[in-house]
Tab-separated table of C-alpha atoms in Angstrom:
chain	number	residue	atom	x	y	z
A	27	UNK	CA	181.308	37.647	61.302
A	28	UNK	CA	179.478	35.464	63.848
A	29	UNK	CA	176.197	34.074	62.494
A	30	UNK	CA	174.441	34.589	65.835
A	31	UNK	CA	174.458	37.066	68.713
A	32	UNK	CA	173.479	37.258	72.365
A	33	UNK	CA	170.508	39.429	73.237
A	34	UNK	CA	168.091	40.143	76.068
A	35	UNK	CA	164.465	39.911	74.977
A	36	UNK	CA	161.034	40.248	76.548
A	37	UNK	CA	158.809	37.529	75.095
A	38	UNK	CA	155.453	38.945	76.225
A	39	UNK	CA	154.035	41.878	78.205
A	40	UNK	CA	155.047	41.418	81.839
A	41	UNK	CA	157.494	38.657	80.933
A	42	UNK	CA	160.982	38.208	82.322
A	43	UNK	CA	164.158	39.298	80.622
A	44	UNK	CA	165.493	36.315	78.686
A	45	UNK	CA	169.063	35.824	77.490
A	46	UNK	CA	168.697	34.352	74.010
A	47	UNK	CA	170.806	33.577	70.975
A	48	UNK	CA	169.470	35.276	67.863
A	49	UNK	CA	170.531	35.293	64.216
A	50	UNK	CA	172.672	38.285	63.349
A	51	UNK	CA	170.292	40.958	61.947
A	52	UNK	CA	170.684	42.099	58.355
A	53	UNK	CA	170.195	45.818	57.629
A	54	UNK	CA	167.385	46.584	55.206
A	55	UNK	CA	167.125	49.520	52.811
A	56	UNK	CA	168.033	52.766	54.560
A	57	UNK	CA	169.341	50.929	57.648
A	58	UNK	CA	172.702	50.214	59.229
A	59	UNK	CA	173.842	47.429	61.498
A	60	UNK	CA	175.592	48.432	64.712
A	61	UNK	CA	177.949	46.376	66.825
A	62	UNK	CA	176.769	47.545	70.231
A	63	UNK	CA	179.355	48.601	72.793
A	64	UNK	CA	177.110	50.079	75.496
A	65	UNK	CA	173.396	50.531	76.129
A	66	UNK	CA	171.870	52.529	78.941
A	67	UNK	CA	168.940	51.208	80.934
A	68	UNK	CA	166.170	53.781	81.168
A	69	UNK	CA	162.989	53.908	83.240
A	70	UNK	CA	161.077	54.054	79.936
A	71	UNK	CA	162.214	50.476	79.235
A	72	UNK	CA	159.328	49.664	81.575
A	73	UNK	CA	157.044	50.297	78.588
A	74	UNK	CA	158.496	47.235	76.852
A	75	UNK	CA	158.894	45.107	79.951
A	76	UNK	CA	155.282	45.547	81.058
A	77	UNK	CA	153.598	46.132	77.690
A	78	UNK	CA	152.523	49.679	78.529
A	79	UNK	CA	153.040	51.120	75.047
A	80	UNK	CA	150.472	50.336	72.346
A	81	UNK	CA	151.425	48.288	69.319
A	82	UNK	CA	154.587	46.577	70.591
A	83	UNK	CA	155.297	43.321	68.782
A	84	UNK	CA	156.833	40.600	70.937
A	85	UNK	CA	159.374	39.220	71.463
A	86	UNK	CA	161.128	42.576	71.664
A	87	UNK	CA	164.677	43.587	72.589
A	88	UNK	CA	164.568	46.822	74.670
A	89	UNK	CA	167.111	49.613	74.832
A	90	UNK	CA	167.208	53.160	73.433
A	91	UNK	CA	170.500	54.560	74.792
A	92	UNK	CA	172.739	52.733	72.352
A	93	UNK	CA	176.351	53.382	71.404
A	94	UNK	CA	178.325	51.204	69.029
A	95	UNK	CA	180.175	50.929	65.743
A	96	UNK	CA	178.630	50.731	62.273
A	97	UNK	CA	179.628	47.390	60.788
A	98	UNK	CA	177.248	46.974	57.815
A	99	UNK	CA	175.278	49.300	55.551
A	100	UNK	CA	171.909	48.523	54.016
A	101	UNK	CA	171.008	49.467	50.446
A	102	UNK	CA	170.790	53.211	49.847
A	103	UNK	CA	172.875	54.324	52.855
A	104	UNK	CA	175.698	56.690	51.914
A	105	UNK	CA	175.969	59.102	54.864
A	106	UNK	CA	177.676	56.618	57.188
A	107	UNK	CA	180.699	54.352	56.917
A	108	UNK	CA	181.692	51.063	58.481
A	109	UNK	CA	183.790	51.685	61.558
A	110	UNK	CA	182.082	54.934	62.565
A	111	UNK	CA	181.017	55.182	66.205
A	112	UNK	CA	177.366	56.163	66.464
A	113	UNK	CA	174.529	56.458	68.935
A	114	UNK	CA	170.813	55.764	68.707
A	115	UNK	CA	168.364	57.368	71.133
A	116	UNK	CA	164.616	57.261	71.791
A	117	UNK	CA	163.755	58.741	68.376
A	118	UNK	CA	164.225	55.868	65.961
A	119	UNK	CA	163.296	57.432	62.648
A	120	UNK	CA	160.646	59.371	60.771
A	121	UNK	CA	158.799	59.337	57.453
A	122	UNK	CA	160.188	62.563	55.888
A	123	UNK	CA	156.808	63.161	54.218
A	124	UNK	CA	154.156	64.135	56.779
A	125	UNK	CA	153.313	67.737	57.723
A	126	UNK	CA	155.521	67.639	60.825
A	127	UNK	CA	158.503	66.215	58.932
A	128	UNK	CA	158.143	68.790	56.158
A	129	UNK	CA	158.500	71.455	58.864
A	130	UNK	CA	161.532	69.691	60.362
A	131	UNK	CA	159.534	68.654	63.447
A	132	UNK	CA	160.709	65.065	63.307
A	133	UNK	CA	159.801	64.265	66.923
A	134	UNK	CA	156.133	64.742	66.041
A	135	UNK	CA	156.209	62.692	62.855
A	136	UNK	CA	152.911	60.830	62.511
A	137	UNK	CA	154.871	57.645	61.713
A	138	UNK	CA	157.776	58.186	64.107
A	139	UNK	CA	159.631	55.072	65.237
A	140	UNK	CA	160.886	54.491	68.773
A	141	UNK	CA	164.090	52.559	69.339
A	142	UNK	CA	163.504	49.401	71.353
A	143	UNK	CA	159.735	49.712	70.876
A	144	UNK	CA	159.088	49.965	67.128
A	145	UNK	CA	162.125	47.773	66.411
A	146	UNK	CA	164.666	45.835	68.473
A	147	UNK	CA	166.960	47.962	70.592
A	148	UNK	CA	170.352	47.833	72.223
A	149	UNK	CA	170.124	45.084	74.853
A	150	UNK	CA	172.055	42.999	72.329
A	151	UNK	CA	175.452	42.551	70.764
A	152	UNK	CA	174.146	43.824	67.428
A	153	UNK	CA	171.131	45.797	66.227
A	154	UNK	CA	169.869	47.497	63.086
A	155	UNK	CA	168.510	51.041	62.952
A	156	UNK	CA	167.265	53.536	60.343
A	157	UNK	CA	170.130	55.697	59.116
A	158	UNK	CA	168.301	58.928	60.053
A	159	UNK	CA	168.249	57.864	63.713
A	160	UNK	CA	172.054	57.801	64.019
A	161	UNK	CA	174.115	60.413	65.862
A	162	UNK	CA	177.891	60.722	65.554
A	163	UNK	CA	179.760	60.242	68.839
A	164	UNK	CA	182.552	62.751	69.616
A	165	UNK	CA	185.979	61.173	70.098
A	166	UNK	CA	186.230	62.879	73.501
A	167	UNK	CA	183.391	60.738	74.911
A	168	UNK	CA	183.809	57.053	75.586
A	169	UNK	CA	180.871	54.799	74.796
A	170	UNK	CA	179.772	54.224	78.397
A	171	UNK	CA	179.706	57.956	79.127
A	172	UNK	CA	177.870	58.703	75.885
A	173	UNK	CA	175.056	56.153	76.297
A	174	UNK	CA	172.979	57.917	79.019
A	175	UNK	CA	173.283	61.212	77.168
A	176	UNK	CA	171.141	59.754	74.357
A	177	UNK	CA	168.010	59.834	76.534
A	178	UNK	CA	168.460	61.378	79.982
A	179	UNK	CA	171.017	63.819	78.605
A	180	UNK	CA	169.200	64.944	75.487
A	181	UNK	CA	165.910	65.253	77.394
A	182	UNK	CA	167.260	67.679	79.983
A	183	UNK	CA	169.629	69.547	77.634
A	184	UNK	CA	166.985	70.011	74.956
A	185	UNK	CA	164.324	71.124	77.433
A	186	UNK	CA	166.672	73.737	78.902
A	187	UNK	CA	167.922	75.131	75.607
A	188	UNK	CA	164.387	75.355	74.180
A	189	UNK	CA	162.960	77.078	77.273
A	190	UNK	CA	162.373	80.797	77.742
A	191	UNK	CA	165.224	81.039	80.258
A	192	UNK	CA	168.375	82.933	79.346
A	193	UNK	CA	171.850	83.001	80.938
A	194	UNK	CA	171.668	84.619	84.357
A	195	UNK	CA	168.041	83.616	84.937
A	196	UNK	CA	167.021	81.549	87.960
A	197	UNK	CA	166.468	77.942	86.880
A	198	UNK	CA	165.287	75.334	89.381
A	199	UNK	CA	165.854	71.613	88.815
A	200	UNK	CA	163.417	69.488	90.797
A	201	UNK	CA	164.903	66.106	91.720
A	202	UNK	CA	168.486	64.820	91.830
A	203	UNK	CA	168.175	61.487	90.085
A	204	UNK	CA	168.927	60.023	86.684
A	205	UNK	CA	167.543	63.082	84.892
A	206	UNK	CA	168.076	65.713	87.568
A	207	UNK	CA	171.781	65.157	88.162
A	208	UNK	CA	172.346	65.846	84.461
A	209	UNK	CA	169.872	68.748	84.412
A	210	UNK	CA	171.801	70.513	87.184
A	211	UNK	CA	175.066	70.166	85.272
A	212	UNK	CA	173.569	71.414	82.015
A	213	UNK	CA	171.835	74.359	83.705
A	214	UNK	CA	175.051	75.428	85.431
A	215	UNK	CA	177.150	75.175	82.276
A	216	UNK	CA	174.556	77.076	80.235
A	217	UNK	CA	175.012	80.029	82.569
A	218	UNK	CA	171.796	79.818	84.570
A	219	UNK	CA	171.616	80.668	88.269
A	220	UNK	CA	170.884	77.092	89.237
A	221	UNK	CA	168.773	75.857	92.138
A	222	UNK	CA	168.473	72.163	93.007
A	223	UNK	CA	165.478	70.893	94.965
A	224	UNK	CA	165.255	67.498	96.609
A	225	UNK	CA	164.314	65.855	99.883
A	226	UNK	CA	166.954	65.583	102.588
A	227	UNK	CA	169.958	67.581	103.763
A	228	UNK	CA	172.232	64.748	102.626
A	229	UNK	CA	171.680	65.744	98.971
A	230	UNK	CA	173.102	69.252	99.371
A	231	UNK	CA	176.791	68.405	98.963
A	232	UNK	CA	176.145	66.490	95.742
A	233	UNK	CA	173.899	69.250	94.363
A	234	UNK	CA	176.586	71.880	94.918
A	235	UNK	CA	179.248	69.569	93.475
A	236	UNK	CA	177.158	69.155	90.326
A	237	UNK	CA	177.003	72.919	89.908
A	238	UNK	CA	173.966	74.177	91.824
A	239	UNK	CA	174.278	77.677	93.242
A	240	UNK	CA	171.566	76.988	95.822
A	241	UNK	CA	170.041	73.881	97.372
A	242	UNK	CA	166.518	73.659	98.796
A	243	UNK	CA	165.687	70.745	101.082
A	244	UNK	CA	161.973	70.246	100.438
A	245	UNK	CA	161.721	67.925	103.441
A	246	UNK	CA	162.398	70.811	105.829
A	247	UNK	CA	161.785	73.956	103.764
A	248	UNK	CA	158.830	75.274	101.811
A	249	UNK	CA	160.076	74.967	98.228
A	250	UNK	CA	157.729	77.651	96.896
A	251	UNK	CA	158.663	80.164	99.585
A	252	UNK	CA	162.373	79.426	99.118
A	253	UNK	CA	162.170	79.968	95.352
A	254	UNK	CA	160.208	83.178	95.787
A	255	UNK	CA	162.809	84.407	98.285
A	256	UNK	CA	165.366	84.016	95.489
A	257	UNK	CA	163.164	86.078	93.171
A	258	UNK	CA	161.024	83.320	91.649
A	259	UNK	CA	162.140	80.826	89.037
A	260	UNK	CA	162.127	81.720	85.359
A	261	UNK	CA	162.102	77.972	84.745
A	262	UNK	CA	161.377	74.906	86.849
A	263	UNK	CA	162.604	71.707	85.216
A	264	UNK	CA	160.556	68.913	86.812
A	265	UNK	CA	162.625	65.727	86.536
A	266	UNK	CA	161.321	63.541	89.371
A	267	UNK	CA	158.229	61.492	88.409
A	268	UNK	CA	155.951	62.696	91.200
A	269	UNK	CA	152.973	64.756	90.035
A	270	UNK	CA	151.964	65.696	93.576
A	271	UNK	CA	155.329	67.312	94.291
A	272	UNK	CA	155.408	68.959	90.870
A	273	UNK	CA	151.954	70.466	91.445
A	274	UNK	CA	152.984	71.842	94.823
A	275	UNK	CA	156.062	73.530	93.344
A	276	UNK	CA	154.344	75.380	90.505
A	277	UNK	CA	153.804	78.569	92.502
A	278	UNK	CA	157.569	78.939	92.849
A	279	UNK	CA	157.632	80.456	89.366
A	280	UNK	CA	158.446	84.126	88.935
A	281	UNK	CA	156.995	86.516	86.344
A	282	UNK	CA	156.608	84.843	82.947
A	283	UNK	CA	157.865	81.654	84.589
A	284	UNK	CA	157.699	78.321	82.858
A	285	UNK	CA	157.537	74.786	84.216
A	286	UNK	CA	158.737	72.030	81.880
A	287	UNK	CA	157.975	68.453	82.881
A	288	UNK	CA	160.315	65.677	81.741
A	289	UNK	CA	159.753	63.093	84.500
A	290	UNK	CA	156.954	60.685	83.557
A	291	UNK	CA	154.203	60.038	86.098
A	292	UNK	CA	150.750	58.692	85.305
A	293	UNK	CA	148.974	60.884	87.853
A	294	UNK	CA	147.599	64.306	86.825
A	295	UNK	CA	149.406	67.552	87.582
A	296	UNK	CA	146.990	69.953	89.279
A	297	UNK	CA	147.347	73.628	88.393
A	298	UNK	CA	144.553	76.164	88.723
A	299	UNK	CA	143.693	78.705	86.014
A	300	UNK	CA	144.619	81.487	88.453
A	301	UNK	CA	148.111	80.032	88.858
A	302	UNK	CA	148.540	80.168	85.087
A	303	UNK	CA	147.017	83.602	84.558
A	304	UNK	CA	148.664	85.442	87.453
A	305	UNK	CA	152.260	86.136	86.484
A	306	UNK	CA	151.728	84.812	82.943
A	307	UNK	CA	152.906	81.315	83.846
A	308	UNK	CA	153.008	78.237	81.625
A	309	UNK	CA	153.186	74.467	82.021
A	310	UNK	CA	154.498	72.189	79.296
A	311	UNK	CA	156.266	68.894	78.674
A	312	UNK	CA	159.309	67.964	76.662
A	313	UNK	CA	160.266	64.791	74.807
A	314	UNK	CA	163.879	63.884	74.046
A	315	UNK	CA	164.869	64.919	70.508
A	316	UNK	CA	165.991	63.602	67.137
A	317	UNK	CA	169.465	62.556	66.000
A	318	UNK	CA	170.763	66.078	65.389
A	319	UNK	CA	169.629	67.050	68.892
A	320	UNK	CA	171.561	64.049	70.190
A	321	UNK	CA	174.688	65.249	68.408
A	322	UNK	CA	174.259	68.727	69.906
A	323	UNK	CA	173.877	67.194	73.373
A	324	UNK	CA	176.943	65.005	72.958
A	325	UNK	CA	179.110	67.845	71.638
A	326	UNK	CA	178.029	70.217	74.412
A	327	UNK	CA	178.739	67.529	77.020
A	328	UNK	CA	182.185	66.835	75.593
A	329	UNK	CA	182.956	70.562	75.472
A	330	UNK	CA	181.658	71.455	78.926
A	331	UNK	CA	182.434	68.291	80.896
A	332	UNK	CA	178.852	67.212	81.639
A	333	UNK	CA	179.000	63.563	82.627
A	334	UNK	CA	176.474	61.060	83.900
A	335	UNK	CA	177.185	59.102	87.058
A	336	UNK	CA	176.867	55.483	85.948
A	337	UNK	CA	177.006	51.904	87.128
A	338	UNK	CA	177.953	49.274	84.551
A	339	UNK	CA	176.822	45.674	84.167
A	340	UNK	CA	177.517	43.045	81.512
A	341	UNK	CA	174.670	42.220	79.143
A	342	UNK	CA	174.078	38.900	80.887
A	343	UNK	CA	173.148	40.750	84.104
A	344	UNK	CA	170.473	42.913	82.478
A	345	UNK	CA	167.733	41.683	84.814
A	346	UNK	CA	169.637	42.641	87.976
A	347	UNK	CA	170.698	45.961	86.431
A	348	UNK	CA	167.130	46.800	85.410
A	349	UNK	CA	165.780	46.005	88.881
A	350	UNK	CA	168.430	48.198	90.476
A	351	UNK	CA	167.317	51.056	88.232
A	352	UNK	CA	163.627	50.411	88.842
A	353	UNK	CA	164.077	50.326	92.637
A	354	UNK	CA	165.946	53.666	92.602
A	355	UNK	CA	169.060	51.978	93.968
A	356	UNK	CA	171.379	53.032	91.137
A	357	UNK	CA	173.405	56.216	91.318
A	358	UNK	CA	172.280	57.398	88.879
A	359	UNK	CA	172.262	55.704	85.452
A	360	UNK	CA	172.829	52.042	84.614
A	361	UNK	CA	174.694	50.983	81.468
A	362	UNK	CA	175.009	47.513	79.955
A	363	UNK	CA	178.348	46.750	78.289
A	364	UNK	CA	178.910	44.278	75.462
A	365	UNK	CA	182.410	45.078	74.260
A	366	UNK	CA	185.517	45.328	76.498
A	367	UNK	CA	186.904	48.034	74.198
A	368	UNK	CA	184.052	50.349	75.189
A	369	UNK	CA	185.444	50.794	78.702
């Protein structure tokens, strides 16, 4: 076992990505060590890069879309074995004791950990993680395909399956990006009448290829009027981080319609009380999910053929890969690879 590993760290808020050599981490009680094969780059890694999340201790290794192989067990771990392929997503562990945990609501644990924020993440050849944060990876998914499903995938899948929409209902997915291109696939395969909304006629062919039944070009058409012409949406899944566009689309909901926001923007969403009251509409957000939710997402994806469109880069090119993601140049997810066998 090598005594050191390569990793990409951020030394301070706003600092550059640095390729460093670190001692191999040792798993503590209740933890496992993972030999990382692939790690997705997510827009939320901006929180670490720019110091936008409270309480981050630096230097910190980002990355919360991690797939690899268990290679060491810490004291007290019996549910996992060396050699198992596992994933770690945004949710990095919970306390098991607070009110939320006692109700099984692990995502709202008062002491919840976040992978790559509370502890070092997957921009590295090895990492340690709490055993309860691990998800088993189906054999049918390779590591590169599985990585984006641990954040972008689970976020859209979990939001859809926990919504009020049922098979046959009209579900609109706003945005065809890193989240949206997966949301369209999940919505189609769950049996929803799927509408994709984005700007530009050039997106239509891709939207239909991904499984959309209808495409609305919001650059030339009134999105609200187009949705209402289809009967009104039972659900609008807002994936693009643009609060102004999300606000403008809210009136496209049908009776008892629901808008779920998963794309993070720091500007307010403006909805009037009348928009909520008339038609019994609702507006809510959705976070990713815990390890069991990740396993559900991965199994459904393997069963139904949902697959992220990815670009891959070696760990050493993390800076260039991150900038490509941040500048919306990637189509659509970016994955760092550490192990040739993961391809």
